[in-house]
PDB file of N, CA, C and O in Angstrom:
ATOM      1  N   MET C 238     107.347  54.670 118.296  1.00 46.00           N
ATOM      2  CA  MET C 238     107.784  55.735 117.423  1.00 46.00           C
ATOM      3  C   MET C 238     109.192  56.164 117.798  1.00 46.00           C
ATOM      4  O   MET C 238     109.641  57.205 117.389  1.00 46.00           O
ATOM      5  N   GLY C 239     109.824  55.367 118.601  1.00 53.00           N
ATOM      6  CA  GLY C 239     111.225  55.560 118.878  1.00 53.00           C
ATOM      7  C   GLY C 239     111.604  56.918 119.432  1.00 53.00           C
ATOM      8  O   GLY C 239     110.984  57.451 120.330  1.00 53.00           O
ATOM      9  N   ASP C 240     112.647  57.472 118.859  1.00 60.00           N
ATOM     10  CA  ASP C 240     113.218  58.721 119.323  1.00 60.00           C
ATOM     11  C   ASP C 240     112.637  59.879 118.515  1.00 60.00           C
ATOM     12  O   ASP C 240     113.308  60.457 117.666  1.00 60.00           O
ATOM     13  N   SER C 241     111.381  60.228 118.782  1.00 82.00           N
ATOM     14  CA  SER C 241     110.740  61.274 117.990  1.00 82.00           C
ATOM     15  C   SER C 241     110.145  62.330 118.902  1.00 82.00           C
ATOM     16  O   SER C 241     110.304  62.303 120.115  1.00 82.00           O
ATOM     17  N   ASN C 242     109.447  63.257 118.297  1.00 95.00           N
ATOM     18  CA  ASN C 242     108.789  64.323 119.041  1.00 95.00           C
ATOM     19  C   ASN C 242     107.361  63.953 119.405  1.00 95.00           C
ATOM     20  O   ASN C 242     106.570  64.837 119.725  1.00 95.00           O
ATOM     21  N   TYR C 243     107.028  62.675 119.321  1.00 96.00           N
ATOM     22  CA  TYR C 243     105.672  62.223 119.601  1.00 96.00           C
ATOM     23  C   TYR C 243     105.654  61.290 120.805  1.00 96.00           C
ATOM     24  O   TYR C 243     106.577  60.519 121.021  1.00 96.00           O
ATOM     25  N   THR C 244     104.562  61.374 121.567  1.00 97.00           N
ATOM     26  CA  THR C 244     104.383  60.543 122.751  1.00 97.00           C
ATOM     27  C   THR C 244     103.037  59.839 122.670  1.00 97.00           C
ATOM     28  O   THR C 244     102.045  60.450 122.282  1.00 97.00           O
ATOM     29  N   LYS C 245     103.033  58.561 123.058  1.00 96.00           N
ATOM     30  CA  LYS C 245     101.778  57.802 123.081  1.00 96.00           C
ATOM     31  C   LYS C 245     100.952  58.277 124.267  1.00 96.00           C
ATOM     32  O   LYS C 245     101.434  58.333 125.394  1.00 96.00           O
ATOM     33  N   ILE C 246      99.677  58.618 123.993  1.00 97.00           N
ATOM     34  CA  ILE C 246      98.805  59.109 125.055  1.00 97.00           C
ATOM     35  C   ILE C 246      97.666  58.158 125.367  1.00 97.00           C
ATOM     36  O   ILE C 246      97.001  58.308 126.392  1.00 97.00           O
ATOM     37  N   PHE C 247      97.428  57.182 124.500  1.00 96.00           N
ATOM     38  CA  PHE C 247      96.305  56.272 124.728  1.00 96.00           C
ATOM     39  C   PHE C 247      96.467  55.012 123.902  1.00 96.00           C
ATOM     40  O   PHE C 247      96.949  55.048 122.774  1.00 96.00           O
ATOM     41  N   THR C 248      96.038  53.891 124.481  1.00 94.00           N
ATOM     42  CA  THR C 248      95.905  52.626 123.764  1.00 94.00           C
ATOM     43  C   THR C 248      94.545  52.072 124.134  1.00 94.00           C
ATOM     44  O   THR C 248      94.214  51.974 125.316  1.00 94.00           O
ATOM     45  N   GLY C 249      93.736  51.743 123.122  1.00 93.00           N
ATOM     46  CA  GLY C 249      92.416  51.214 123.418  1.00 93.00           C
ATOM     47  C   GLY C 249      91.659  50.816 122.173  1.00 93.00           C
ATOM     48  O   GLY C 249      92.215  50.759 121.075  1.00 93.00           O
ATOM     49  N   SER C 250      90.381  50.567 122.360  1.00 90.00           N
ATOM     50  CA  SER C 250      89.536  50.077 121.273  1.00 90.00           C
ATOM     51  C   SER C 250      89.295  51.151 120.220  1.00 90.00           C
ATOM     52  O   SER C 250      89.435  52.351 120.479  1.00 90.00           O
ATOM     53  N   LEU C 251      88.888  50.709 119.059  1.00 90.00           N
ATOM     54  CA  LEU C 251      88.600  51.602 117.941  1.00 90.00           C
ATOM     55  C   LEU C 251      87.572  52.657 118.313  1.00 90.00           C
ATOM     56  O   LEU C 251      87.732  53.836 117.993  1.00 90.00           O
ATOM     57  N   VAL C 252      86.517  52.272 119.005  1.00 91.00           N
ATOM     58  CA  VAL C 252      85.429  53.193 119.340  1.00 91.00           C
ATOM     59  C   VAL C 252      85.928  54.328 120.236  1.00 91.00           C
ATOM     60  O   VAL C 252      85.686  55.502 119.965  1.00 91.00           O
ATOM     61  N   ILE C 253      86.657  53.980 121.282  1.00 93.00           N
ATOM     62  CA  ILE C 253      87.156  54.999 122.203  1.00 93.00           C
ATOM     63  C   ILE C 253      88.228  55.856 121.515  1.00 93.00           C
ATOM     64  O   ILE C 253      88.258  57.080 121.673  1.00 93.00           O
ATOM     65  N   THR C 254      89.074  55.210 120.728  1.00 95.00           N
ATOM     66  CA  THR C 254      90.116  55.931 120.002  1.00 95.00           C
ATOM     67  C   THR C 254      89.501  56.977 119.080  1.00 95.00           C
ATOM     68  O   THR C 254      89.961  58.121 119.043  1.00 95.00           O
ATOM     69  N   GLN C 255      88.451  56.608 118.366  1.00 95.00           N
ATOM     70  CA  GLN C 255      87.805  57.561 117.464  1.00 95.00           C
ATOM     71  C   GLN C 255      87.202  58.745 118.236  1.00 95.00           C
ATOM     72  O   GLN C 255      87.259  59.884 117.777  1.00 95.00           O
ATOM     73  N   HIS C 256      86.649  58.472 119.400  1.00 96.00           N
ATOM     74  CA  HIS C 256      86.090  59.541 120.238  1.00 96.00           C
ATOM     75  C   HIS C 256      87.198  60.502 120.677  1.00 96.00           C
ATOM     76  O   HIS C 256      87.034  61.730 120.609  1.00 96.00           O
ATOM     77  N   ILE C 257      88.316  59.961 121.101  1.00 97.00           N
ATOM     78  CA  ILE C 257      89.442  60.799 121.525  1.00 97.00           C
ATOM     79  C   ILE C 257      89.982  61.607 120.355  1.00 97.00           C
ATOM     80  O   ILE C 257      90.237  62.812 120.492  1.00 97.00           O
ATOM     81  N   ILE C 258      90.146  60.972 119.205  1.00 97.00           N
ATOM     82  CA  ILE C 258      90.646  61.671 118.012  1.00 97.00           C
ATOM     83  C   ILE C 258      89.731  62.842 117.665  1.00 97.00           C
ATOM     84  O   ILE C 258      90.200  63.943 117.358  1.00 97.00           O
ATOM     85  N   GLN C 259      88.428  62.621 117.715  1.00 97.00           N
ATOM     86  CA  GLN C 259      87.468  63.680 117.413  1.00 97.00           C
ATOM     87  C   GLN C 259      87.639  64.857 118.377  1.00 97.00           C
ATOM     88  O   GLN C 259      87.676  66.007 117.959  1.00 97.00           O
ATOM     89  N   GLU C 260      87.752  64.561 119.668  1.00 97.00           N
ATOM     90  CA  GLU C 260      87.935  65.620 120.668  1.00 97.00           C
ATOM     91  C   GLU C 260      89.251  66.358 120.454  1.00 97.00           C
ATOM     92  O   GLU C 260      89.310  67.585 120.581  1.00 97.00           O
ATOM     93  N   LEU C 261      90.306  65.618 120.136  1.00 98.00           N
ATOM     94  CA  LEU C 261      91.595  66.253 119.886  1.00 98.00           C
ATOM     95  C   LEU C 261      91.510  67.200 118.689  1.00 98.00           C
ATOM     96  O   LEU C 261      91.982  68.340 118.758  1.00 98.00           O
ATOM     97  N   GLU C 262      90.895  66.731 117.597  1.00 97.00           N
ATOM     98  CA  GLU C 262      90.765  67.562 116.399  1.00 97.00           C
ATOM     99  C   GLU C 262      89.945  68.817 116.669  1.00 97.00           C
ATOM    100  O   GLU C 262      90.266  69.888 116.158  1.00 97.00           O
ATOM    101  N   GLU C 263      88.886  68.689 117.488  1.00 97.00           N
ATOM    102  CA  GLU C 263      88.062  69.849 117.823  1.00 97.00           C
ATOM    103  C   GLU C 263      88.854  70.883 118.621  1.00 97.00           C
ATOM    104  O   GLU C 263      88.494  72.054 118.639  1.00 97.00           O
ATOM    105  N   ASN C 264      89.941  70.442 119.251  1.00 97.00           N
ATOM    106  CA  ASN C 264      90.799  71.338 120.016  1.00 97.00           C
ATOM    107  C   ASN C 264      92.084  71.701 119.262  1.00 97.00           C
ATOM    108  O   ASN C 264      93.036  72.205 119.855  1.00 97.00           O
ATOM    109  N   GLY C 265      92.098  71.418 117.972  1.00 97.00           N
ATOM    110  CA  GLY C 265      93.221  71.802 117.124  1.00 97.00           C
ATOM    111  C   GLY C 265      94.465  70.949 117.287  1.00 97.00           C
ATOM    112  O   GLY C 265      95.559  71.384 116.942  1.00 97.00           O
ATOM    113  N   ILE C 266      94.308  69.738 117.807  1.00 97.00           N
ATOM    114  CA  ILE C 266      95.444  68.837 118.005  1.00 97.00           C
ATOM    115  C   ILE C 266      95.392  67.740 116.958  1.00 97.00           C
ATOM    116  O   ILE C 266      94.401  67.023 116.843  1.00 97.00           O
ATOM    117  N   ASN C 267      96.467  67.620 116.189  1.00 95.00           N
ATOM    118  CA  ASN C 267      96.563  66.565 115.181  1.00 95.00           C
ATOM    119  C   ASN C 267      97.275  65.370 115.789  1.00 95.00           C
ATOM    120  O   ASN C 267      98.406  65.486 116.253  1.00 95.00           O
ATOM    121  N   ALA C 268      96.609  64.244 115.793  1.00 96.00           N
ATOM    122  CA  ALA C 268      97.167  63.028 116.387  1.00 96.00           C
ATOM    123  C   ALA C 268      97.509  62.022 115.299  1.00 96.00           C
ATOM    124  O   ALA C 268      97.002  62.073 114.186  1.00 96.00           O
ATOM    125  N   ILE C 269      98.364  61.089 115.664  1.00 95.00           N
ATOM    126  CA  ILE C 269      98.714  59.969 114.792  1.00 95.00           C
ATOM    127  C   ILE C 269      98.148  58.714 115.433  1.00 95.00           C
ATOM    128  O   ILE C 269      98.335  58.475 116.625  1.00 95.00           O
ATOM    129  N   VAL C 270      97.444  57.915 114.634  1.00 94.00           N
ATOM    130  CA  VAL C 270      96.866  56.666 115.124  1.00 94.00           C
ATOM    131  C   VAL C 270      97.669  55.511 114.538  1.00 94.00           C
ATOM    132  O   VAL C 270      97.884  55.440 113.330  1.00 94.00           O
ATOM    133  N   LYS C 271      98.095  54.624 115.411  1.00 91.00           N
ATOM    134  CA  LYS C 271      98.847  53.446 114.992  1.00 91.00           C
ATOM    135  C   LYS C 271      97.992  52.221 115.268  1.00 91.00           C
ATOM    136  O   LYS C 271      97.544  52.014 116.392  1.00 91.00           O
ATOM    137  N   ASP C 272      97.747  51.434 114.229  1.00 86.00           N
ATOM    138  CA  ASP C 272      96.934  50.226 114.343  1.00 86.00           C
ATOM    139  C   ASP C 272      97.755  49.056 113.834  1.00 86.00           C
ATOM    140  O   ASP C 272      97.790  48.781 112.640  1.00 86.00           O
ATOM    141  N   GLU C 273      98.430  48.369 114.749  1.00 70.00           N
ATOM    142  CA  GLU C 273      99.319  47.269 114.362  1.00 70.00           C
ATOM    143  C   GLU C 273      98.564  46.116 113.710  1.00 70.00           C
ATOM    144  O   GLU C 273      99.068  45.473 112.814  1.00 70.00           O
ATOM    145  N   THR C 274      97.337  45.861 114.170  1.00 62.00           N
ATOM    146  CA  THR C 274      96.546  44.776 113.596  1.00 62.00           C
ATOM    147  C   THR C 274      96.267  45.048 112.127  1.00 62.00           C
ATOM    148  O   THR C 274      96.450  44.178 111.274  1.00 62.00           O
ATOM    149  N   GLU C 275      95.834  46.268 111.828  1.00 52.00           N
ATOM    150  CA  GLU C 275      95.524  46.620 110.440  1.00 52.00           C
ATOM    151  C   GLU C 275      96.788  46.625 109.593  1.00 52.00           C
ATOM    152  O   GLU C 275      96.789  46.152 108.463  1.00 52.00           O
ATOM    153  N   SER C 276      97.878  47.133 110.121  1.00 49.00           N
ATOM    154  CA  SER C 276      99.147  47.146 109.380  1.00 49.00           C
ATOM    155  C   SER C 276      99.591  45.729 109.050  1.00 49.00           C
ATOM    156  O   SER C 276     100.022  45.447 107.936  1.00 49.00           O
ATOM    157  N   ALA C 277      99.476  44.833 110.027  1.00 51.00           N
ATOM    158  CA  ALA C 277      99.871  43.442 109.798  1.00 51.00           C
ATOM    159  C   ALA C 277      98.959  42.783 108.774  1.00 51.00           C
ATOM    160  O   ALA C 277      99.417  42.039 107.909  1.00 51.00           O
ATOM    161  N   ARG C 278      97.670  43.059 108.861  1.00 51.00           N
ATOM    162  CA  ARG C 278      96.717  42.469 107.912  1.00 51.00           C
ATOM    163  C   ARG C 278      97.032  42.929 106.494  1.00 51.00           C
ATOM    164  O   ARG C 278      97.078  42.132 105.556  1.00 51.00           O
ATOM    165  N   LEU C 279      97.277  44.227 106.339  1.00 51.00           N
ATOM    166  CA  LEU C 279      97.567  44.759 105.007  1.00 51.00           C
ATOM    167  C   LEU C 279      98.867  44.197 104.441  1.00 51.00           C
ATOM    168  O   LEU C 279      99.009  44.056 103.233  1.00 51.00           O
ATOM    169  N   ALA C 280      99.811  43.874 105.311  1.00 50.00           N
ATOM    170  CA  ALA C 280     101.089  43.323 104.872  1.00 50.00           C
ATOM    171  C   ALA C 280     101.011  41.816 104.659  1.00 50.00           C
ATOM    172  O   ALA C 280     101.960  41.207 104.184  1.00 50.00           O
ATOM    173  N   GLY C 281      99.868  41.198 105.021  1.00 55.00           N
ATOM    174  CA  GLY C 281      99.701  39.768 104.813  1.00 55.00           C
ATOM    175  C   GLY C 281     100.204  38.894 105.947  1.00 55.00           C
ATOM    176  O   GLY C 281     100.416  37.703 105.777  1.00 55.00           O
ATOM    177  N   PHE C 282     100.375  39.487 107.129  1.00 55.00           N
ATOM    178  CA  PHE C 282     100.897  38.740 108.266  1.00 55.00           C
ATOM    179  C   PHE C 282      99.837  38.330 109.277  1.00 55.00           C
ATOM    180  O   PHE C 282     100.147  37.816 110.332  1.00 55.00           O
ATOM    181  N   GLY C 283      98.592  38.603 109.015  1.00 53.00           N
ATOM    182  CA  GLY C 283      97.543  38.260 109.965  1.00 53.00           C
ATOM    183  C   GLY C 283      97.350  39.359 110.990  1.00 53.00           C
ATOM    184  O   GLY C 283      97.847  40.461 110.842  1.00 53.00           O
ATOM    185  N   GLY C 284      96.623  39.045 112.056  1.00 51.00           N
ATOM    186  CA  GLY C 284      96.298  40.039 113.066  1.00 51.00           C
ATOM    187  C   GLY C 284      97.378  40.210 114.107  1.00 51.00           C
ATOM    188  O   GLY C 284      98.351  39.489 114.150  1.00 51.00           O
ATOM    189  N   GLY C 285      97.178  41.190 114.964  1.00 51.00           N
ATOM    190  CA  GLY C 285      98.118  41.456 116.051  1.00 51.00           C
ATOM    191  C   GLY C 285      97.746  40.675 117.296  1.00 51.00           C
ATOM    192  O   GLY C 285      96.880  39.819 117.293  1.00 51.00           O
ATOM    193  N   ILE C 286      98.379  41.005 118.379  1.00 54.00           N
ATOM    194  CA  ILE C 286      98.149  40.316 119.645  1.00 54.00           C
ATOM    195  C   ILE C 286      96.752  40.610 120.169  1.00 54.00           C
ATOM    196  O   ILE C 286      96.038  39.730 120.615  1.00 54.00           O
ATOM    197  N   VAL C 287      96.350  41.883 120.130  1.00 54.00           N
ATOM    198  CA  VAL C 287      95.030  42.289 120.605  1.00 54.00           C
ATOM    199  C   VAL C 287      94.309  42.987 119.450  1.00 54.00           C
ATOM    200  O   VAL C 287      94.481  44.184 119.248  1.00 54.00           O
ATOM    201  N   PRO C 288      93.524  42.252 118.673  1.00 59.00           N
ATOM    202  CA  PRO C 288      92.860  42.846 117.515  1.00 59.00           C
ATOM    203  C   PRO C 288      91.929  43.989 117.902  1.00 59.00           C
ATOM    204  O   PRO C 288      91.258  43.944 118.928  1.00 59.00           O
ATOM    205  N   GLY C 289      91.925  45.030 117.078  1.00 69.00           N
ATOM    206  CA  GLY C 289      91.015  46.145 117.280  1.00 69.00           C
ATOM    207  C   GLY C 289      91.534  47.228 118.205  1.00 69.00           C
ATOM    208  O   GLY C 289      90.866  48.221 118.435  1.00 69.00           O
ATOM    209  N   PHE C 290      92.729  47.064 118.746  1.00 85.00           N
ATOM    210  CA  PHE C 290      93.291  48.090 119.617  1.00 85.00           C
ATOM    211  C   PHE C 290      94.209  49.003 118.820  1.00 85.00           C
ATOM    212  O   PHE C 290      94.938  48.553 117.953  1.00 85.00           O
ATOM    213  N   GLN C 291      94.126  50.287 119.138  1.00 92.00           N
ATOM    214  CA  GLN C 291      94.916  51.290 118.445  1.00 92.00           C
ATOM    215  C   GLN C 291      95.667  52.137 119.459  1.00 92.00           C
ATOM    216  O   GLN C 291      95.277  52.213 120.628  1.00 92.00           O
ATOM    217  N   GLU C 292      96.726  52.782 118.987  1.00 94.00           N
ATOM    218  CA  GLU C 292      97.507  53.683 119.822  1.00 94.00           C
ATOM    219  C   GLU C 292      97.398  55.089 119.252  1.00 94.00           C
ATOM    220  O   GLU C 292      97.395  55.271 118.038  1.00 94.00           O
ATOM    221  N   ILE C 293      97.324  56.078 120.139  1.00 97.00           N
ATOM    222  CA  ILE C 293      97.266  57.480 119.721  1.00 97.00           C
ATOM    223  C   ILE C 293      98.534  58.170 120.187  1.00 97.00           C
ATOM    224  O   ILE C 293      98.913  58.075 121.355  1.00 97.00           O
ATOM    225  N   PHE C 294      99.182  58.870 119.258  1.00 97.00           N
ATOM    226  CA  PHE C 294     100.379  59.644 119.550  1.00 97.00           C
ATOM    227  C   PHE C 294     100.111  61.107 119.235  1.00 97.00           C
ATOM    228  O   PHE C 294      99.398  61.415 118.269  1.00 97.00           O
ATOM    229  N   VAL C 295     100.678  62.011 120.037  1.00 98.00           N
ATOM    230  CA  VAL C 295     100.591  63.449 119.759  1.00 98.00           C
ATOM    231  C   VAL C 295     101.979  64.060 119.867  1.00 98.00           C
ATOM    232  O   VAL C 295     102.868  63.526 120.532  1.00 98.00           O
ATOM    233  N   ASN C 296     102.133  65.207 119.223  1.00 97.00           N
ATOM    234  CA  ASN C 296     103.380  65.954 119.303  1.00 97.00           C
ATOM    235  C   ASN C 296     103.607  66.390 120.740  1.00 97.00           C
ATOM    236  O   ASN C 296     102.667  66.778 121.437  1.00 97.00           O
ATOM    237  N   ASN C 297     104.830  66.352 121.179  1.00 97.00           N
ATOM    238  CA  ASN C 297     105.157  66.718 122.559  1.00 97.00           C
ATOM    239  C   ASN C 297     104.746  68.149 122.905  1.00 97.00           C
ATOM    240  O   ASN C 297     104.482  68.449 124.066  1.00 97.00           O
ATOM    241  N   ASP C 298     104.687  69.023 121.906  1.00 97.00           N
ATOM    242  CA  ASP C 298     104.257  70.402 122.143  1.00 97.00           C
ATOM    243  C   ASP C 298     102.790  70.483 122.570  1.00 97.00           C
ATOM    244  O   ASP C 298     102.374  71.449 123.188  1.00 97.00           O
ATOM    245  N   GLU C 299     102.004  69.469 122.209  1.00 97.00           N
ATOM    246  CA  GLU C 299     100.576  69.446 122.516  1.00 97.00           C
ATOM    247  C   GLU C 299     100.224  68.410 123.587  1.00 97.00           C
ATOM    248  O   GLU C 299      99.055  68.155 123.855  1.00 97.00           O
ATOM    249  N   LEU C 300     101.235  67.855 124.210  1.00 97.00           N
ATOM    250  CA  LEU C 300     101.057  66.726 125.122  1.00 97.00           C
ATOM    251  C   LEU C 300     100.166  67.056 126.317  1.00 97.00           C
ATOM    252  O   LEU C 300      99.247  66.296 126.633  1.00 97.00           O
ATOM    253  N   ASP C 301     100.410  68.165 126.992  1.00 97.00           N
ATOM    254  CA  ASP C 301      99.635  68.496 128.196  1.00 97.00           C
ATOM    255  C   ASP C 301      98.146  68.647 127.896  1.00 97.00           C
ATOM    256  O   ASP C 301      97.303  68.094 128.603  1.00 97.00           O
ATOM    257  N   GLU C 302      97.835  69.376 126.825  1.00 98.00           N
ATOM    258  CA  GLU C 302      96.430  69.575 126.461  1.00 98.00           C
ATOM    259  C   GLU C 302      95.780  68.257 126.039  1.00 98.00           C
ATOM    260  O   GLU C 302      94.643  67.964 126.411  1.00 98.00           O
ATOM    261  N   ALA C 303      96.516  67.440 125.286  1.00 98.00           N
ATOM    262  CA  ALA C 303      95.987  66.149 124.831  1.00 98.00           C
ATOM    263  C   ALA C 303      95.729  65.219 126.008  1.00 98.00           C
ATOM    264  O   ALA C 303      94.695  64.541 126.063  1.00 98.00           O
ATOM    265  N   MET C 304      96.642  65.195 126.975  1.00 98.00           N
ATOM    266  CA  MET C 304      96.468  64.330 128.145  1.00 98.00           C
ATOM    267  C   MET C 304      95.251  64.764 128.961  1.00 98.00           C
ATOM    268  O   MET C 304      94.530  63.918 129.498  1.00 98.00           O
ATOM    269  N   ALA C 305      94.999  66.067 129.036  1.00 98.00           N
ATOM    270  CA  ALA C 305      93.818  66.558 129.752  1.00 98.00           C
ATOM    271  C   ALA C 305      92.543  66.070 129.075  1.00 98.00           C
ATOM    272  O   ALA C 305      91.571  65.702 129.743  1.00 98.00           O
ATOM    273  N   ILE C 306      92.535  66.046 127.750  1.00 97.00           N
ATOM    274  CA  ILE C 306      91.368  65.572 127.002  1.00 97.00           C
ATOM    275  C   ILE C 306      91.155  64.080 127.245  1.00 97.00           C
ATOM    276  O   ILE C 306      90.027  63.636 127.493  1.00 97.00           O
ATOM    277  N   VAL C 307      92.221  63.299 127.192  1.00 97.00           N
ATOM    278  CA  VAL C 307      92.111  61.856 127.434  1.00 97.00           C
ATOM    279  C   VAL C 307      91.618  61.599 128.856  1.00 97.00           C
ATOM    280  O   VAL C 307      90.729  60.764 129.077  1.00 97.00           O
ATOM    281  N   LYS C 308      92.152  62.326 129.810  1.00 97.00           N
ATOM    282  CA  LYS C 308      91.728  62.167 131.208  1.00 97.00           C
ATOM    283  C   LYS C 308      90.239  62.471 131.365  1.00 97.00           C
ATOM    284  O   LYS C 308      89.514  61.748 132.056  1.00 97.00           O
ATOM    285  N   LYS C 309      89.762  63.524 130.695  1.00 96.00           N
ATOM    286  CA  LYS C 309      88.348  63.894 130.759  1.00 96.00           C
ATOM    287  C   LYS C 309      87.470  62.791 130.172  1.00 96.00           C
ATOM    288  O   LYS C 309      86.455  62.415 130.760  1.00 96.00           O
ATOM    289  N   ILE C 310      87.864  62.246 129.050  1.00 95.00           N
ATOM    290  CA  ILE C 310      87.088  61.197 128.389  1.00 95.00           C
ATOM    291  C   ILE C 310      87.071  59.927 129.250  1.00 95.00           C
ATOM    292  O   ILE C 310      86.032  59.283 129.404  1.00 95.00           O
ATOM    293  N   LYS C 311      88.197  59.577 129.831  1.00 93.00           N
ATOM    294  CA  LYS C 311      88.243  58.397 130.706  1.00 93.00           C
ATOM    295  C   LYS C 311      87.343  58.592 131.920  1.00 93.00           C
ATOM    296  O   LYS C 311      86.674  57.647 132.341  1.00 93.00           O
ATOM    297  N   ALA C 312      87.309  59.794 132.472  1.00 94.00           N
ATOM    298  CA  ALA C 312      86.449  60.084 133.622  1.00 94.00           C
ATOM    299  C   ALA C 312      84.980  59.947 133.228  1.00 94.00           C
ATOM    300  O   ALA C 312      84.171  59.408 133.983  1.00 94.00           O
ATOM    301  N   GLU C 313      84.618  60.445 132.050  1.00 93.00           N
ATOM    302  CA  GLU C 313      83.252  60.330 131.545  1.00 93.00           C
ATOM    303  C   GLU C 313      82.864  58.868 131.377  1.00 93.00           C
ATOM    304  O   GLU C 313      81.748  58.469 131.692  1.00 93.00           O
ATOM    305  N   MET C 314      83.785  58.042 130.890  1.00 90.00           N
ATOM    306  CA  MET C 314      83.515  56.618 130.684  1.00 90.00           C
ATOM    307  C   MET C 314      83.338  55.905 132.017  1.00 90.00           C
ATOM    308  O   MET C 314      82.511  55.001 132.138  1.00 90.00           O
ATOM    309  N   ALA C 315      84.090  56.319 133.019  1.00 90.00           N
ATOM    310  CA  ALA C 315      83.988  55.687 134.344  1.00 90.00           C
ATOM    311  C   ALA C 315      82.649  56.001 135.008  1.00 90.00           C
ATOM    312  O   ALA C 315      82.159  55.199 135.805  1.00 90.00           O
ATOM    313  N   GLU C 316      82.060  57.138 134.672  1.00 87.00           N
ATOM    314  CA  GLU C 316      80.760  57.519 135.234  1.00 87.00           C
ATOM    315  C   GLU C 316      79.624  56.675 134.681  1.00 87.00           C
ATOM    316  O   GLU C 316      78.616  56.488 135.331  1.00 87.00           O
ATOM    317  N   ASP C 317      79.790  56.193 133.434  1.00 72.00           N
ATOM    318  CA  ASP C 317      78.714  55.437 132.779  1.00 72.00           C
ATOM    319  C   ASP C 317      78.552  54.060 133.328  1.00 72.00           C
ATOM    320  O   ASP C 317      79.050  53.371 133.937  1.00 72.00           O
TER     321      ASP C 317
END
């Protein structure tokens, strides 16, 4: 996203990305999801390097809170 007010906070599978997005929304944080594989498919270029992986970006104003949520979810996943 180049020189913007957004920072990437996570890259991972669709399932985990959706879980993080849900938690972010429940905390009033609006995130942007970037899916290069889907974008390439829709443009007719085939899949990406790692199919099914997505990136989550949040506004820098919400970065600290968003990172805490991602850290919590990763810790929960490590326990399982």
